[in-house]
Amino acid sequence: MPAPDDEEPTVTPYAVRGDIDYETLLDQFGADRLTDEQIASFPDPVHPLVRRKIFYAERDMSPFLAAANAGEPHSIVTGRGPSGPMHIGHVFPFYFAKHLQDQTNTLVYIPFSDDEKYFLKDSSIAEISDHTRENLRDLLAIGFDPKRTRIIVDTADADVIYPLAAAFAKEITQSTVDATYGEPENIGLSFYPAVQAAHLLLPQLVAGRHPTLVPIAVDQDPHVRVCRDIAAKQRYPVDKPGALLSKFLPSLLGPGKMSSSDNAPSILLTDNRETVFEKIRTHAYSGGQSSIDAHRKFGGNPEIDISYQFLYYFFEESDERMERLAREYRDGSLLSGKLKEIAAEQITDFLDAHQKRRAKLGPVEDELAKYRLTDHERRQARRRAGYPDDSFAQL
């Protein structure tokens, strides 16, 4: 549900409330707008999320683009906090990462922050573990290349994540945590920026220095800023990771972030066709008029229509079709009900394909084994973080 007009806007990794002004966030976070020149530098074909500026801001992205275009080593890190079922707003950064991996053999690292969600949510360890397993099935269904992808689960990969986080924690003061995130609710969240730094620097600690890009929603940018400060101290053999920051997929009920933790309905990756059509028909906020006659006379506004926005963000590849839909909606020849049907059809086609791949997966443990860090990669990461080869982490 859209936030009340008088609610103070808040955008942090742990809370998004109020009316979101994306331009103000750039000034607040100190990020740069994504330029047309940078968009043109992405490998062709440029993903719709980039060319339509859903990914709208960046930090130090040029080294990544240069390496990707030159066929040199480069990596992406984009993770998942398993606090519940995944919805369509969660998945598009991963499909974007898969797109780049297919284009340029990008190395993709996907950390699962199961410990953070336990610190943050009123959920048991067992509940978070269940969400982790189901979320893993959705990520595995995307079809990443196992040779070029590593999936890390914090509690399962503590032998590498904790030593790295312990090293980086010494670089972060409590005052930095408080100023960046607000006062933490518990000491787990105080420590967690060090864990996030371990995630973001892990590709370089495994494979050596190379450009790394973090494509994430804009609320997660504080993690990148803290990590870049650690890398800038040059105490470790890593370069500062770049960032590509996205807008939020809006809620069905109107402008704002789609969230599985509030009362607004979300379209889940496991929803069937009937459920998706019902959610779109019943809940999708319309930019049309109050009657068919008024709509045909005055037209609708695609900029606030959620069905149009879902198509624009992710579910319609063709720019020409999006332009035609916007034109027909504005002139009143395309009705709101028909636009909802188009969006529901596109979303269900996407989900049908995703769910078929998901259903073909074997047991999670067997599927995940292909994406785990190898023993050699674990040793390399610990060694580059300063641990000797005979450290107790090897036992």
Tab-separated table of C-alpha atoms in Angstrom:
chain	number	residue	atom	x	y	z
A	1	MET	CA	0.000	0.000	0.000
A	2	PRO	CA	1.355	3.453	-0.813
A	3	ALA	CA	2.728	5.167	2.273
A	4	PRO	CA	0.891	8.122	3.807
A	5	ASP	CA	2.004	11.456	2.414
A	6	ASP	CA	3.260	12.593	5.801
A	7	GLU	CA	5.469	9.538	6.412
A	8	GLU	CA	9.145	10.392	6.606
A	9	PRO	CA	10.943	8.820	3.628
A	10	THR	CA	13.370	6.093	4.722
A	11	VAL	CA	15.622	4.032	2.460
A	12	THR	CA	18.091	1.689	4.199
A	13	PRO	CA	19.023	-1.976	3.686
A	14	TYR	CA	16.570	-2.802	6.461
A	15	ALA	CA	13.604	-0.481	5.790
A	16	VAL	CA	11.999	1.303	2.831
A	17	ARG	CA	9.152	3.663	3.698
A	18	GLY	CA	7.534	6.814	2.367
A	19	ASP	CA	7.559	8.365	-1.082
A	20	ILE	CA	10.782	7.433	-2.858
A	21	ASP	CA	12.589	10.218	-4.697
A	22	TYR	CA	15.284	8.454	-6.700
A	23	GLU	CA	17.084	11.658	-7.638
A	24	THR	CA	17.294	12.737	-4.002
A	25	LEU	CA	18.759	9.341	-3.142
A	26	LEU	CA	21.595	9.956	-5.592
A	27	ASP	CA	22.542	13.103	-3.729
A	28	GLN	CA	22.088	11.412	-0.366
A	29	PHE	CA	24.186	8.353	-1.257
A	30	GLY	CA	26.688	10.133	-3.495
A	31	ALA	CA	26.116	7.848	-6.502
A	32	ASP	CA	26.195	8.928	-10.145
A	33	ARG	CA	23.433	8.833	-12.725
A	34	LEU	CA	23.780	6.181	-15.385
A	35	THR	CA	24.634	7.988	-18.622
A	36	ASP	CA	23.626	7.221	-22.198
A	37	GLU	CA	27.292	6.666	-23.023
A	38	GLN	CA	27.594	4.045	-20.284
A	39	ILE	CA	24.422	2.331	-21.455
A	40	ALA	CA	25.826	2.164	-24.985
A	41	SER	CA	28.984	0.554	-23.553
A	42	PHE	CA	27.108	-2.516	-22.307
A	43	PRO	CA	27.481	-5.603	-24.496
A	44	ASP	CA	24.896	-5.722	-27.273
A	45	PRO	CA	22.016	-6.394	-26.962
A	46	VAL	CA	21.719	-4.154	-23.928
A	47	HIS	CA	19.355	-5.580	-21.338
A	48	PRO	CA	16.026	-3.693	-20.981
A	49	LEU	CA	16.749	-3.061	-17.300
A	50	VAL	CA	19.758	-1.007	-18.392
A	51	ARG	CA	18.530	0.679	-21.555
A	52	ARG	CA	15.265	1.716	-19.833
A	53	LYS	CA	17.236	2.969	-16.814
A	54	ILE	CA	15.586	0.731	-14.254
A	55	PHE	CA	19.205	0.390	-13.264
A	56	TYR	CA	19.560	4.131	-13.073
A	57	ALA	CA	22.685	4.901	-11.034
A	58	GLU	CA	26.201	3.584	-10.638
A	59	ARG	CA	29.492	3.696	-8.801
A	60	ASP	CA	32.802	3.211	-10.598
A	61	MET	CA	31.299	0.955	-13.266
A	62	SER	CA	33.693	1.719	-16.124
A	63	PRO	CA	36.374	-0.867	-15.198
A	64	PHE	CA	33.763	-3.631	-15.264
A	65	LEU	CA	32.443	-2.595	-18.682
A	66	ALA	CA	35.952	-2.307	-20.087
A	67	ALA	CA	36.867	-5.795	-18.876
A	68	ALA	CA	33.597	-7.332	-20.084
A	69	ASN	CA	34.015	-5.863	-23.553
A	70	ALA	CA	37.682	-6.870	-23.764
A	71	GLY	CA	37.086	-10.465	-22.665
A	72	GLU	CA	39.128	-9.949	-19.501
A	73	PRO	CA	38.243	-11.348	-16.039
A	74	HIS	CA	35.239	-9.651	-14.418
A	75	SER	CA	32.565	-10.659	-11.938
A	76	ILE	CA	29.134	-9.822	-10.576
A	77	VAL	CA	27.997	-10.195	-6.971
A	78	THR	CA	24.278	-10.032	-6.270
A	79	GLY	CA	22.728	-11.842	-3.331
A	80	ARG	CA	19.558	-12.917	-1.614
A	81	GLY	CA	18.292	-12.471	1.928
A	82	PRO	CA	16.012	-15.497	2.466
A	83	SER	CA	13.263	-13.977	4.612
A	84	GLY	CA	10.328	-15.546	2.741
A	85	PRO	CA	9.151	-16.719	-0.675
A	86	MET	CA	10.690	-14.933	-3.645
A	87	HIS	CA	8.494	-12.622	-5.730
A	88	ILE	CA	9.033	-11.133	-9.158
A	89	GLY	CA	10.704	-8.054	-7.700
A	90	HIS	CA	13.430	-10.212	-6.172
A	91	VAL	CA	14.397	-12.123	-9.269
A	92	PHE	CA	15.173	-9.609	-11.992
A	93	PRO	CA	18.769	-8.800	-10.825
A	94	PHE	CA	19.578	-12.508	-11.094
A	95	TYR	CA	18.174	-12.824	-14.600
A	96	PHE	CA	20.192	-9.725	-15.466
A	97	ALA	CA	23.332	-11.412	-14.120
A	98	LYS	CA	22.521	-14.533	-16.174
A	99	HIS	CA	22.119	-12.312	-19.268
A	100	LEU	CA	25.628	-10.891	-18.813
A	101	GLN	CA	27.067	-14.307	-18.046
A	102	ASP	CA	25.663	-15.605	-21.341
A	103	GLN	CA	27.069	-12.582	-23.209
A	104	THR	CA	30.565	-12.251	-21.747
A	105	ASN	CA	31.238	-15.305	-19.513
A	106	THR	CA	30.808	-13.156	-16.419
A	107	LEU	CA	31.760	-14.856	-13.162
A	108	VAL	CA	28.669	-14.639	-10.917
A	109	TYR	CA	28.760	-14.888	-7.107
A	110	ILE	CA	25.439	-15.227	-5.255
A	111	PRO	CA	25.661	-14.938	-1.449
A	112	PHE	CA	22.710	-16.027	0.695
A	113	SER	CA	22.485	-13.872	3.824
A	114	ASP	CA	20.632	-16.364	5.996
A	115	ASP	CA	22.370	-15.143	9.155
A	116	GLU	CA	21.438	-11.504	8.484
A	117	LYS	CA	17.769	-12.414	8.065
A	118	TYR	CA	17.835	-14.231	11.383
A	119	PHE	CA	19.275	-11.112	13.049
A	120	LEU	CA	16.711	-8.910	11.341
A	121	LYS	CA	13.455	-10.877	11.244
A	122	ASP	CA	11.193	-12.329	13.913
A	123	SER	CA	11.779	-15.817	12.521
A	124	SER	CA	13.396	-18.934	13.911
A	125	ILE	CA	16.589	-20.433	12.552
A	126	ALA	CA	14.518	-23.336	11.209
A	127	GLU	CA	12.154	-20.967	9.378
A	128	ILE	CA	15.043	-19.072	7.779
A	129	SER	CA	16.593	-22.411	6.782
A	130	ASP	CA	13.350	-23.453	5.072
A	131	HIS	CA	13.199	-20.153	3.169
A	132	THR	CA	16.831	-20.615	2.158
A	133	ARG	CA	16.137	-24.021	0.641
A	134	GLU	CA	13.128	-22.783	-1.336
A	135	ASN	CA	14.907	-19.621	-2.485
A	136	LEU	CA	17.859	-21.722	-3.617
A	137	ARG	CA	15.547	-23.740	-5.851
A	138	ASP	CA	14.372	-20.523	-7.487
A	139	LEU	CA	17.936	-19.302	-8.046
A	140	LEU	CA	19.050	-22.671	-9.397
A	141	ALA	CA	16.085	-22.646	-11.812
A	142	ILE	CA	17.526	-19.580	-13.553
A	143	GLY	CA	20.148	-21.786	-15.138
A	144	PHE	CA	23.500	-20.223	-14.325
A	145	ASP	CA	26.638	-21.858	-15.689
A	146	PRO	CA	28.043	-23.956	-12.800
A	147	LYS	CA	31.600	-23.411	-14.046
A	148	ARG	CA	31.169	-19.633	-13.840
A	149	THR	CA	28.884	-19.341	-10.785
A	150	ARG	CA	29.412	-19.684	-7.056
A	151	ILE	CA	26.553	-19.752	-4.553
A	152	ILE	CA	27.523	-19.071	-0.943
A	153	VAL	CA	25.274	-19.634	2.081
A	154	ASP	CA	26.694	-17.796	5.075
A	155	THR	CA	25.993	-20.427	7.721
A	156	ALA	CA	26.994	-23.307	5.429
A	157	ASP	CA	30.155	-21.573	4.207
A	158	ALA	CA	31.274	-20.128	7.531
A	159	ASP	CA	34.731	-21.670	7.076
A	160	VAL	CA	35.470	-19.009	4.465
A	161	ILE	CA	32.967	-16.226	5.189
A	162	TYR	CA	33.708	-15.856	8.911
A	163	PRO	CA	37.523	-15.555	8.600
A	164	LEU	CA	37.105	-12.895	5.910
A	165	ALA	CA	34.466	-11.025	7.919
A	166	ALA	CA	36.649	-11.181	11.028
A	167	ALA	CA	39.517	-9.573	9.101
A	168	PHE	CA	37.307	-6.850	7.638
A	169	ALA	CA	35.465	-6.160	10.909
A	170	LYS	CA	38.621	-4.580	12.300
A	171	GLU	CA	38.387	-1.970	9.518
A	172	ILE	CA	34.849	-0.824	10.454
A	173	THR	CA	34.049	1.295	13.504
A	174	GLN	CA	30.759	1.166	15.354
A	175	SER	CA	30.268	4.858	14.605
A	176	THR	CA	30.482	4.059	10.872
A	177	VAL	CA	27.834	1.372	11.274
A	178	ASP	CA	25.557	3.713	13.219
A	179	ALA	CA	25.977	6.556	10.731
A	180	THR	CA	25.422	4.306	7.702
A	181	TYR	CA	22.646	2.010	8.900
A	182	GLY	CA	21.195	3.606	11.989
A	183	GLU	CA	21.601	2.130	15.453
A	184	PRO	CA	21.521	-1.690	15.079
A	185	GLU	CA	18.936	-3.713	16.973
A	186	ASN	CA	21.510	-6.317	18.015
A	187	ILE	CA	25.223	-7.045	17.794
A	188	GLY	CA	24.631	-9.385	14.874
A	189	LEU	CA	23.573	-6.453	12.723
A	190	SER	CA	26.518	-4.428	14.040
A	191	PHE	CA	28.859	-7.105	12.707
A	192	TYR	CA	26.988	-7.744	9.484
A	193	PRO	CA	28.614	-5.017	7.318
A	194	ALA	CA	31.845	-7.001	7.663
A	195	VAL	CA	30.055	-10.097	6.358
A	196	GLN	CA	28.703	-8.129	3.423
A	197	ALA	CA	32.226	-6.929	2.664
A	198	ALA	CA	33.308	-10.578	2.618
A	199	HIS	CA	30.585	-11.271	0.033
A	200	LEU	CA	31.525	-8.378	-2.223
A	201	LEU	CA	35.285	-8.944	-2.114
A	202	LEU	CA	35.143	-12.744	-2.306
A	203	PRO	CA	35.473	-13.029	-6.131
A	204	GLN	CA	38.773	-11.123	-6.037
A	205	LEU	CA	40.021	-13.011	-3.003
A	206	VAL	CA	39.350	-16.257	-4.866
A	207	ALA	CA	40.489	-15.338	-8.380
A	208	GLY	CA	42.763	-12.324	-7.922
A	209	ARG	CA	42.216	-8.636	-8.665
A	210	HIS	CA	39.611	-7.919	-11.315
A	211	PRO	CA	36.653	-5.540	-11.790
A	212	THR	CA	33.579	-6.546	-9.810
A	213	LEU	CA	30.089	-5.086	-10.252
A	214	VAL	CA	27.288	-5.269	-7.688
A	215	PRO	CA	23.842	-4.891	-9.353
A	216	ILE	CA	21.423	-4.270	-6.490
A	217	ALA	CA	18.391	-2.261	-5.477
A	218	VAL	CA	19.314	1.227	-4.338
A	219	ASP	CA	18.461	0.486	-0.685
A	220	GLN	CA	21.399	-1.954	-0.537
A	221	ASP	CA	23.971	0.660	-1.584
A	222	PRO	CA	25.265	1.248	2.000
A	223	HIS	CA	26.818	-2.230	1.932
A	224	VAL	CA	28.782	-1.266	-1.168
A	225	ARG	CA	29.936	2.035	0.328
A	226	VAL	CA	31.310	0.398	3.464
A	227	CYS	CA	33.027	-2.298	1.400
A	228	ARG	CA	34.602	0.264	-0.920
A	229	ASP	CA	36.040	2.061	2.103
A	230	ILE	CA	37.694	-1.184	3.215
A	231	ALA	CA	39.137	-1.856	-0.236
A	232	ALA	CA	40.401	1.721	-0.523
A	233	LYS	CA	42.709	1.161	2.468
A	234	GLN	CA	44.735	-1.214	0.252
A	235	ARG	CA	45.434	-3.668	3.038
A	236	TYR	CA	44.123	-6.512	0.921
A	237	PRO	CA	44.804	-7.466	-2.742
A	238	VAL	CA	41.457	-6.185	-4.023
A	239	ASP	CA	40.042	-3.231	-5.939
A	240	LYS	CA	36.936	-1.331	-4.947
A	241	PRO	CA	33.811	-3.032	-6.326
A	242	GLY	CA	31.541	-0.994	-8.577
A	243	ALA	CA	27.782	-0.794	-8.204
A	244	LEU	CA	24.767	-0.654	-10.502
A	245	LEU	CA	21.745	0.595	-8.557
A	246	SER	CA	18.149	-0.128	-9.509
A	247	LYS	CA	14.778	1.343	-8.791
A	248	PHE	CA	12.239	-0.828	-6.983
A	249	LEU	CA	9.644	-2.859	-8.814
A	250	PRO	CA	6.462	-1.123	-7.632
A	251	SER	CA	3.811	-2.694	-5.464
A	252	LEU	CA	0.615	-3.927	-7.076
A	253	LEU	CA	-1.222	-1.298	-5.044
A	254	GLY	CA	0.693	1.631	-6.471
A	255	PRO	CA	4.034	3.436	-6.359
A	256	GLY	CA	6.505	2.000	-3.873
A	257	LYS	CA	8.589	-1.119	-3.363
A	258	MET	CA	7.021	-4.542	-3.886
A	259	SER	CA	7.556	-6.322	-0.578
A	260	SER	CA	6.742	-9.778	0.766
A	261	SER	CA	6.839	-8.381	4.309
A	262	ASP	CA	3.920	-5.933	4.142
A	263	ASN	CA	0.191	-6.247	3.485
A	264	ALA	CA	0.380	-5.495	-0.231
A	265	PRO	CA	0.010	-8.648	-2.347
A	266	SER	CA	3.063	-9.767	-4.266
A	267	ILE	CA	3.309	-11.993	-7.309
A	268	LEU	CA	5.338	-14.960	-6.120
A	269	LEU	CA	7.579	-17.041	-8.357
A	270	THR	CA	5.452	-20.048	-7.387
A	271	ASP	CA	2.086	-18.450	-8.272
A	272	ASN	CA	0.067	-20.278	-10.916
A	273	ARG	CA	-1.626	-18.652	-13.911
A	274	GLU	CA	-5.010	-18.273	-12.232
A	275	THR	CA	-3.472	-16.636	-9.158
A	276	VAL	CA	-1.467	-14.152	-11.223
A	277	PHE	CA	-4.490	-13.112	-13.285
A	278	GLU	CA	-6.572	-12.708	-10.134
A	279	LYS	CA	-3.916	-10.585	-8.385
A	280	ILE	CA	-3.502	-8.344	-11.435
A	281	ARG	CA	-7.234	-7.950	-12.061
A	282	THR	CA	-8.081	-7.301	-8.412
A	283	HIS	CA	-5.098	-5.362	-7.086
A	284	ALA	CA	-3.048	-3.790	-9.891
A	285	TYR	CA	-3.265	-0.011	-9.559
A	286	SER	CA	-4.689	1.524	-12.726
A	287	GLY	CA	-3.697	4.703	-14.495
A	288	GLY	CA	-6.998	4.709	-16.369
A	289	GLN	CA	-10.205	6.671	-15.911
A	290	SER	CA	-13.148	5.743	-13.705
A	291	SER	CA	-15.340	4.664	-16.650
A	292	ILE	CA	-14.829	3.279	-20.148
A	293	ASP	CA	-16.355	6.355	-21.747
A	294	ALA	CA	-14.105	8.683	-19.755
A	295	HIS	CA	-11.083	6.553	-20.570
A	296	ARG	CA	-11.824	6.593	-24.303
A	297	LYS	CA	-12.228	10.379	-24.111
A	298	PHE	CA	-9.334	11.344	-21.826
A	299	GLY	CA	-7.023	8.329	-21.978
A	300	GLY	CA	-4.867	6.846	-19.224
A	301	ASN	CA	-1.458	7.482	-17.674
A	302	PRO	CA	1.020	4.620	-18.209
A	303	GLU	CA	3.537	6.265	-15.875
A	304	ILE	CA	1.434	5.337	-12.849
A	305	ASP	CA	-0.272	2.229	-14.196
A	306	ILE	CA	1.215	-0.826	-12.483
A	307	SER	CA	0.429	-3.260	-15.300
A	308	TYR	CA	2.308	-1.047	-17.733
A	309	GLN	CA	5.162	-0.586	-15.275
A	310	PHE	CA	5.579	-4.344	-14.785
A	311	LEU	CA	5.859	-4.771	-18.548
A	312	TYR	CA	8.276	-1.855	-18.820
A	313	TYR	CA	10.521	-3.005	-15.999
A	314	PHE	CA	11.048	-6.601	-17.005
A	315	PHE	CA	8.308	-8.532	-18.783
A	316	GLU	CA	8.300	-7.036	-22.302
A	317	GLU	CA	11.491	-7.082	-24.315
A	318	SER	CA	10.341	-4.937	-27.234
A	319	ASP	CA	10.760	-1.180	-26.873
A	320	GLU	CA	8.548	-0.696	-29.912
A	321	ARG	CA	5.694	-2.587	-28.297
A	322	MET	CA	6.063	-0.617	-25.070
A	323	GLU	CA	5.879	2.640	-27.026
A	324	ARG	CA	2.761	1.442	-28.828
A	325	LEU	CA	1.065	0.356	-25.589
A	326	ALA	CA	1.843	3.727	-23.987
A	327	ARG	CA	0.523	5.616	-27.010
A	328	GLU	CA	-2.700	3.607	-27.198
A	329	TYR	CA	-3.238	3.874	-23.448
A	330	ARG	CA	-2.818	7.638	-23.547
A	331	ASP	CA	-5.210	8.068	-26.475
A	332	GLY	CA	-7.830	5.853	-24.838
A	333	SER	CA	-7.924	3.077	-27.442
A	334	LEU	CA	-6.286	0.629	-24.994
A	335	LEU	CA	-8.465	0.031	-21.929
A	336	SER	CA	-7.150	-0.666	-18.433
A	337	GLY	CA	-8.691	-4.131	-18.357
A	338	LYS	CA	-6.957	-5.116	-21.580
A	339	LEU	CA	-3.613	-3.759	-20.343
A	340	LYS	CA	-4.017	-5.853	-17.198
A	341	GLU	CA	-4.623	-8.937	-19.330
A	342	ILE	CA	-1.497	-8.260	-21.385
A	343	ALA	CA	0.632	-7.869	-18.252
A	344	ALA	CA	-0.822	-10.969	-16.599
A	345	GLU	CA	-0.207	-13.022	-19.743
A	346	GLN	CA	3.421	-11.905	-20.029
A	347	ILE	CA	4.106	-12.521	-16.339
A	348	THR	CA	2.516	-15.981	-16.373
A	349	ASP	CA	4.473	-16.975	-19.486
A	350	PHE	CA	7.669	-16.004	-17.666
A	351	LEU	CA	6.628	-17.861	-14.507
A	352	ASP	CA	5.556	-20.965	-16.436
A	353	ALA	CA	9.043	-21.277	-17.944
A	354	HIS	CA	10.721	-20.598	-14.589
A	355	GLN	CA	8.535	-23.132	-12.774
A	356	LYS	CA	9.150	-25.844	-15.375
A	357	ARG	CA	12.898	-25.482	-14.891
A	358	ARG	CA	12.404	-25.472	-11.121
A	359	ALA	CA	10.375	-28.677	-11.250
A	360	LYS	CA	13.145	-30.473	-13.152
A	361	LEU	CA	15.710	-29.831	-10.411
A	362	GLY	CA	16.868	-32.671	-8.223
A	363	PRO	CA	17.433	-32.423	-4.444
A	364	VAL	CA	18.783	-29.006	-3.466
A	365	GLU	CA	21.931	-30.475	-1.928
A	366	ASP	CA	22.801	-32.291	-5.163
A	367	GLU	CA	22.078	-29.305	-7.384
A	368	LEU	CA	23.926	-26.862	-5.128
A	369	ALA	CA	27.059	-29.021	-5.038
A	370	LYS	CA	27.940	-27.892	-8.570
A	371	TYR	CA	27.983	-24.243	-7.459
A	372	ARG	CA	29.901	-24.509	-4.165
A	373	LEU	CA	33.327	-23.033	-3.629
A	374	THR	CA	36.042	-25.630	-4.105
A	375	ASP	CA	38.553	-26.401	-1.365
A	376	HIS	CA	41.234	-24.642	-3.413
A	377	GLU	CA	39.049	-21.524	-3.805
A	378	ARG	CA	38.394	-21.445	-0.053
A	379	ARG	CA	42.123	-21.661	0.701
A	380	GLN	CA	42.882	-18.931	-1.829
A	381	ALA	CA	40.331	-16.555	-0.301
A	382	ARG	CA	41.612	-17.077	3.241
A	383	ARG	CA	45.233	-16.734	2.139
A	384	ARG	CA	44.642	-13.485	0.270
A	385	ALA	CA	42.834	-12.139	3.334
A	386	GLY	CA	45.994	-12.725	5.350
A	387	TYR	CA	45.515	-16.178	6.854
A	388	PRO	CA	48.506	-18.537	6.603
A	389	ASP	CA	48.062	-21.798	4.718
A	390	ASP	CA	48.458	-23.752	7.962
A	391	SER	CA	45.788	-21.757	9.844
A	392	PHE	CA	43.210	-23.554	11.957
A	393	ALA	CA	40.604	-22.809	9.280
A	394	GLN	CA	42.171	-25.712	7.350
A	395	LEU	CA	41.343	-28.228	10.089
